[in-house]
Amino acid sequence: METQNLYRVTNEEDLEKLKRLLTVCFANDPLYCQLIPDEETRKRLLPELFECDLTEFYETCEIYADGPELNGVVIISDEAEHYNLFKYYLTETQATLRTDGYLIKEDPSLKTFWNFIMGRDYLNSKWTDQLHQDNRLHIIYLAVNPDMQHHGIAAKMMEEVIRYANENHMMISLETHNEKNVAMYEHFGFKLFGIVKKHFDLKQYCMIREVQ
């Protein structure tokens, strides 16, 4: 995805700020509350988990913010782009090993680690295989600092993603674990493709915006 209207994160120093942003934004997200039910453990783990995620996404995805202040972020996987499979799987494997290490270190009882094993279908986007559509953008994260919400930041980022998708006749896919977000995405033209519910009392809402 290419855009001149958002701030492209290409500086590794920005990743520390984004780690703090994601930690604040997802502190009470239904997914992480389910996988890490103990609040104190969750506070310790989330920064380390998002550090792993951002390290992987920095190498394999595109990270955009609303501006250099990083009040909002959207992380996108452009499925239409060619990528080095060896580098992709190596980066993914390294991130997985680091994540597993953090989970075991922070909760030696292995309860949290087991939750992540059982919840793996909530932690990936395997459902998109059913779309059979490679000319597609997948939104991995869309987040706005709680103190800066209701200022149009999410709309600015989403509208730019949609603009690019429309110009290139691309589908957009995403998932959310917060039912309240479904209506927001529907406002941007998304529709519910399906719901994943496995092993936990938790729903993953899988949504798509058709090719325009």
Short mmCIF file of C-alpha atoms in Angstrom, two decimals:
data_model
loop_
_atom_site.label_atom_id
_atom_site.label_comp_id
_atom_site.label_asym_id
_atom_site.label_seq_id
_atom_site.Cartn_x
_atom_site.Cartn_y
_atom_site.Cartn_z
CA MET A 1 0.00 0.00 0.00
CA GLU A 2 1.27 3.45 -0.89
CA THR A 3 0.00 6.72 0.54
CA GLN A 4 1.29 10.24 1.06
CA ASN A 5 -1.51 11.11 3.48
CA LEU A 6 -0.37 9.00 6.42
CA TYR A 7 2.93 8.83 8.28
CA ARG A 8 4.88 5.71 7.29
CA VAL A 9 6.70 4.21 10.27
CA THR A 10 10.19 3.39 9.02
CA ASN A 11 12.13 4.39 12.12
CA GLU A 12 12.74 1.63 14.65
CA GLU A 13 12.71 4.26 17.42
CA ASP A 14 8.98 4.73 16.74
CA LEU A 15 8.32 1.09 17.64
CA GLU A 16 8.78 1.81 21.36
CA LYS A 17 6.07 4.49 21.17
CA LEU A 18 3.80 2.17 19.25
CA LYS A 19 4.34 -0.57 21.82
CA ARG A 20 3.06 1.77 24.52
CA LEU A 21 0.16 2.84 22.31
CA LEU A 22 -0.99 -0.73 21.61
CA THR A 23 -0.59 -1.69 25.26
CA VAL A 24 -2.93 1.11 26.33
CA CYS A 25 -5.42 0.49 23.52
CA PHE A 26 -5.74 -3.27 24.08
CA ALA A 27 -5.39 -3.43 27.88
CA ASN A 28 -9.07 -4.41 28.21
CA ASP A 29 -9.60 -6.00 24.82
CA PRO A 30 -11.82 -9.12 25.03
CA LEU A 31 -9.15 -11.25 23.33
CA TYR A 32 -6.37 -10.50 25.79
CA CYS A 33 -8.72 -10.53 28.78
CA GLN A 34 -9.69 -14.06 27.76
CA LEU A 35 -6.17 -15.30 27.08
CA ILE A 36 -4.57 -13.52 30.05
CA PRO A 37 -7.38 -13.27 32.64
CA ASP A 38 -5.13 -12.18 35.50
CA GLU A 39 -4.87 -8.38 35.28
CA GLU A 40 -1.39 -8.11 36.80
CA THR A 41 -0.02 -10.78 34.49
CA ARG A 42 -1.65 -9.02 31.57
CA LYS A 43 0.00 -5.72 32.50
CA ARG A 44 3.41 -7.41 32.50
CA LEU A 45 2.88 -9.44 29.36
CA LEU A 46 1.20 -7.06 26.91
CA PRO A 47 4.21 -4.76 26.37
CA GLU A 48 6.44 -7.75 25.65
CA LEU A 49 3.87 -9.36 23.34
CA PHE A 50 3.39 -6.16 21.35
CA GLU A 51 7.14 -5.70 21.14
CA CYS A 52 7.31 -9.14 19.49
CA ASP A 53 4.43 -8.29 17.17
CA LEU A 54 5.90 -4.96 16.11
CA THR A 55 9.33 -6.44 15.47
CA GLU A 56 7.72 -8.99 13.15
CA PHE A 57 5.39 -6.49 11.46
CA TYR A 58 8.20 -4.00 10.93
CA GLU A 59 9.86 -6.61 8.71
CA THR A 60 6.82 -8.12 7.01
CA CYS A 61 4.01 -5.52 6.94
CA GLU A 62 3.35 -1.81 6.50
CA ILE A 63 2.89 0.39 9.54
CA TYR A 64 1.21 3.78 9.19
CA ALA A 65 0.31 6.38 11.81
CA ASP A 66 -1.87 9.48 11.64
CA GLY A 67 1.27 11.60 11.98
CA PRO A 68 4.71 11.72 13.65
CA GLU A 69 2.98 12.10 17.04
CA LEU A 70 1.70 8.51 16.67
CA ASN A 71 -1.74 9.09 18.17
CA GLY A 72 -3.15 6.34 15.99
CA VAL A 73 -1.76 3.40 14.05
CA VAL A 74 -2.92 1.06 11.31
CA ILE A 75 -0.87 -2.03 10.47
CA ILE A 76 -1.53 -3.56 7.09
CA SER A 77 -0.53 -6.69 5.25
CA ASP A 78 -0.69 -6.12 1.50
CA GLU A 79 -1.47 -9.60 0.22
CA ALA A 80 -0.91 -8.50 -3.38
CA GLU A 81 2.78 -7.82 -2.76
CA HIS A 82 5.43 -10.45 -3.40
CA TYR A 83 7.60 -11.28 -0.42
CA ASN A 84 10.55 -13.43 0.47
CA LEU A 85 9.01 -16.60 1.91
CA PHE A 86 12.19 -17.62 3.74
CA LYS A 87 12.51 -14.23 5.41
CA TYR A 88 8.80 -14.18 6.24
CA TYR A 89 8.76 -17.59 7.93
CA LEU A 90 12.06 -16.96 9.70
CA THR A 91 10.75 -13.69 11.14
CA GLU A 92 7.46 -15.34 12.13
CA THR A 93 9.24 -18.27 13.80
CA GLN A 94 11.56 -15.98 15.76
CA ALA A 95 8.58 -13.93 16.97
CA THR A 96 6.70 -17.07 18.02
CA LEU A 97 9.66 -18.39 20.00
CA ARG A 98 10.13 -15.06 21.76
CA THR A 99 6.41 -14.88 22.57
CA ASP A 100 6.36 -18.41 23.99
CA GLY A 101 9.38 -17.56 26.11
CA TYR A 102 7.68 -14.49 27.58
CA LEU A 103 4.50 -16.44 28.34
CA ILE A 104 6.38 -19.16 30.20
CA LYS A 105 8.60 -16.69 32.07
CA GLU A 106 5.70 -14.54 33.29
CA ASP A 107 3.42 -17.45 34.21
CA PRO A 108 5.44 -20.59 35.09
CA SER A 109 2.15 -22.40 35.80
CA LEU A 110 1.82 -22.55 31.99
CA LYS A 111 -1.87 -21.59 32.20
CA THR A 112 -1.33 -18.52 30.03
CA PHE A 113 0.84 -20.45 27.60
CA TRP A 114 -1.88 -23.10 27.30
CA ASN A 115 -4.52 -20.41 26.72
CA PHE A 116 -2.48 -19.10 23.79
CA ILE A 117 -2.15 -22.61 22.37
CA MET A 118 -5.89 -23.20 22.66
CA GLY A 119 -6.66 -19.72 21.35
CA ARG A 120 -4.42 -19.86 18.29
CA ASP A 121 -7.43 -19.56 15.95
CA TYR A 122 -8.13 -16.17 17.49
CA LEU A 123 -4.53 -15.05 17.03
CA ASN A 124 -4.18 -15.58 13.31
CA SER A 125 -6.06 -14.73 10.14
CA LYS A 126 -6.38 -18.25 8.73
CA TRP A 127 -10.03 -17.58 8.02
CA THR A 128 -8.96 -15.36 5.11
CA ASP A 129 -7.90 -18.50 3.20
CA GLN A 130 -11.61 -18.96 2.51
CA LEU A 131 -11.71 -15.69 0.58
CA HIS A 132 -9.51 -16.99 -2.26
CA GLN A 133 -8.52 -13.39 -2.91
CA ASP A 134 -4.87 -12.32 -3.04
CA ASN A 135 -5.58 -8.81 -4.34
CA ARG A 136 -6.40 -7.78 -0.80
CA LEU A 137 -5.34 -5.61 2.11
CA HIS A 138 -5.61 -7.11 5.58
CA ILE A 139 -5.83 -4.75 8.53
CA ILE A 140 -4.00 -6.36 11.43
CA TYR A 141 -4.33 -3.52 13.94
CA LEU A 142 -6.27 -0.27 13.97
CA ALA A 143 -5.79 1.61 17.22
CA VAL A 144 -6.12 5.16 18.52
CA ASN A 145 -4.85 6.55 21.82
CA PRO A 146 -7.90 6.63 24.15
CA ASP A 147 -7.11 10.26 25.01
CA MET A 148 -7.33 11.18 21.31
CA GLN A 149 -10.42 9.24 20.33
CA HIS A 150 -13.42 11.02 18.77
CA HIS A 151 -11.09 13.37 16.89
CA GLY A 152 -11.47 11.64 13.52
CA ILE A 153 -8.12 9.83 13.66
CA ALA A 154 -9.51 6.34 13.05
CA ALA A 155 -11.66 7.66 10.21
CA LYS A 156 -8.67 9.41 8.62
CA MET A 157 -6.63 6.20 8.58
CA MET A 158 -9.49 3.95 7.51
CA GLU A 159 -10.56 6.27 4.71
CA GLU A 160 -7.01 6.31 3.35
CA VAL A 161 -6.86 2.50 3.35
CA ILE A 162 -10.23 2.40 1.57
CA ARG A 163 -9.10 5.00 -0.97
CA TYR A 164 -6.07 2.92 -1.89
CA ALA A 165 -8.11 -0.28 -2.03
CA ASN A 166 -10.73 1.32 -4.28
CA GLU A 167 -8.12 2.74 -6.65
CA ASN A 168 -6.50 -0.69 -6.96
CA HIS A 169 -9.72 -2.74 -6.94
CA MET A 170 -8.75 -4.57 -3.77
CA MET A 171 -10.73 -6.32 -1.08
CA ILE A 172 -10.07 -5.36 2.55
CA SER A 173 -10.29 -7.88 5.38
CA LEU A 174 -9.96 -7.61 9.15
CA GLU A 175 -11.04 -9.25 12.37
CA THR A 176 -12.13 -7.85 15.71
CA HIS A 177 -12.93 -9.49 19.01
CA ASN A 178 -14.97 -6.55 20.27
CA GLU A 179 -18.60 -6.68 19.18
CA LYS A 180 -18.87 -2.90 19.61
CA ASN A 181 -16.43 -2.45 16.72
CA VAL A 182 -18.63 -4.31 14.24
CA ALA A 183 -21.01 -1.37 13.70
CA MET A 184 -18.07 1.00 13.23
CA TYR A 185 -16.61 -1.14 10.46
CA GLU A 186 -20.03 -1.57 8.88
CA HIS A 187 -20.16 2.23 8.68
CA PHE A 188 -17.08 2.03 6.44
CA GLY A 189 -18.72 -0.50 4.13
CA PHE A 190 -17.57 -3.76 5.72
CA LYS A 191 -19.85 -6.74 6.14
CA LEU A 192 -19.64 -9.71 8.47
CA PHE A 193 -18.13 -12.71 6.68
CA GLY A 194 -18.24 -15.13 9.62
CA ILE A 195 -17.64 -15.66 13.32
CA VAL A 196 -14.92 -17.82 14.86
CA LYS A 197 -15.72 -19.32 18.26
CA LYS A 198 -13.51 -22.15 19.52
CA HIS A 199 -12.62 -23.37 23.01
CA PHE A 200 -13.50 -20.06 24.70
CA ASP A 201 -16.56 -17.91 25.31
CA LEU A 202 -15.10 -15.44 22.84
CA LYS A 203 -16.10 -14.47 19.32
CA GLN A 204 -13.84 -13.31 16.50
CA TYR A 205 -15.81 -11.24 14.03
CA CYS A 206 -14.35 -11.70 10.54
CA MET A 207 -15.21 -8.82 8.22
CA ILE A 208 -14.60 -7.92 4.59
CA ARG A 209 -15.08 -4.93 2.34
CA GLU A 210 -15.76 -6.14 -1.14
CA VAL A 211 -13.84 -5.00 -4.21
CA GLN A 212 -15.30 -1.70 -5.40
#
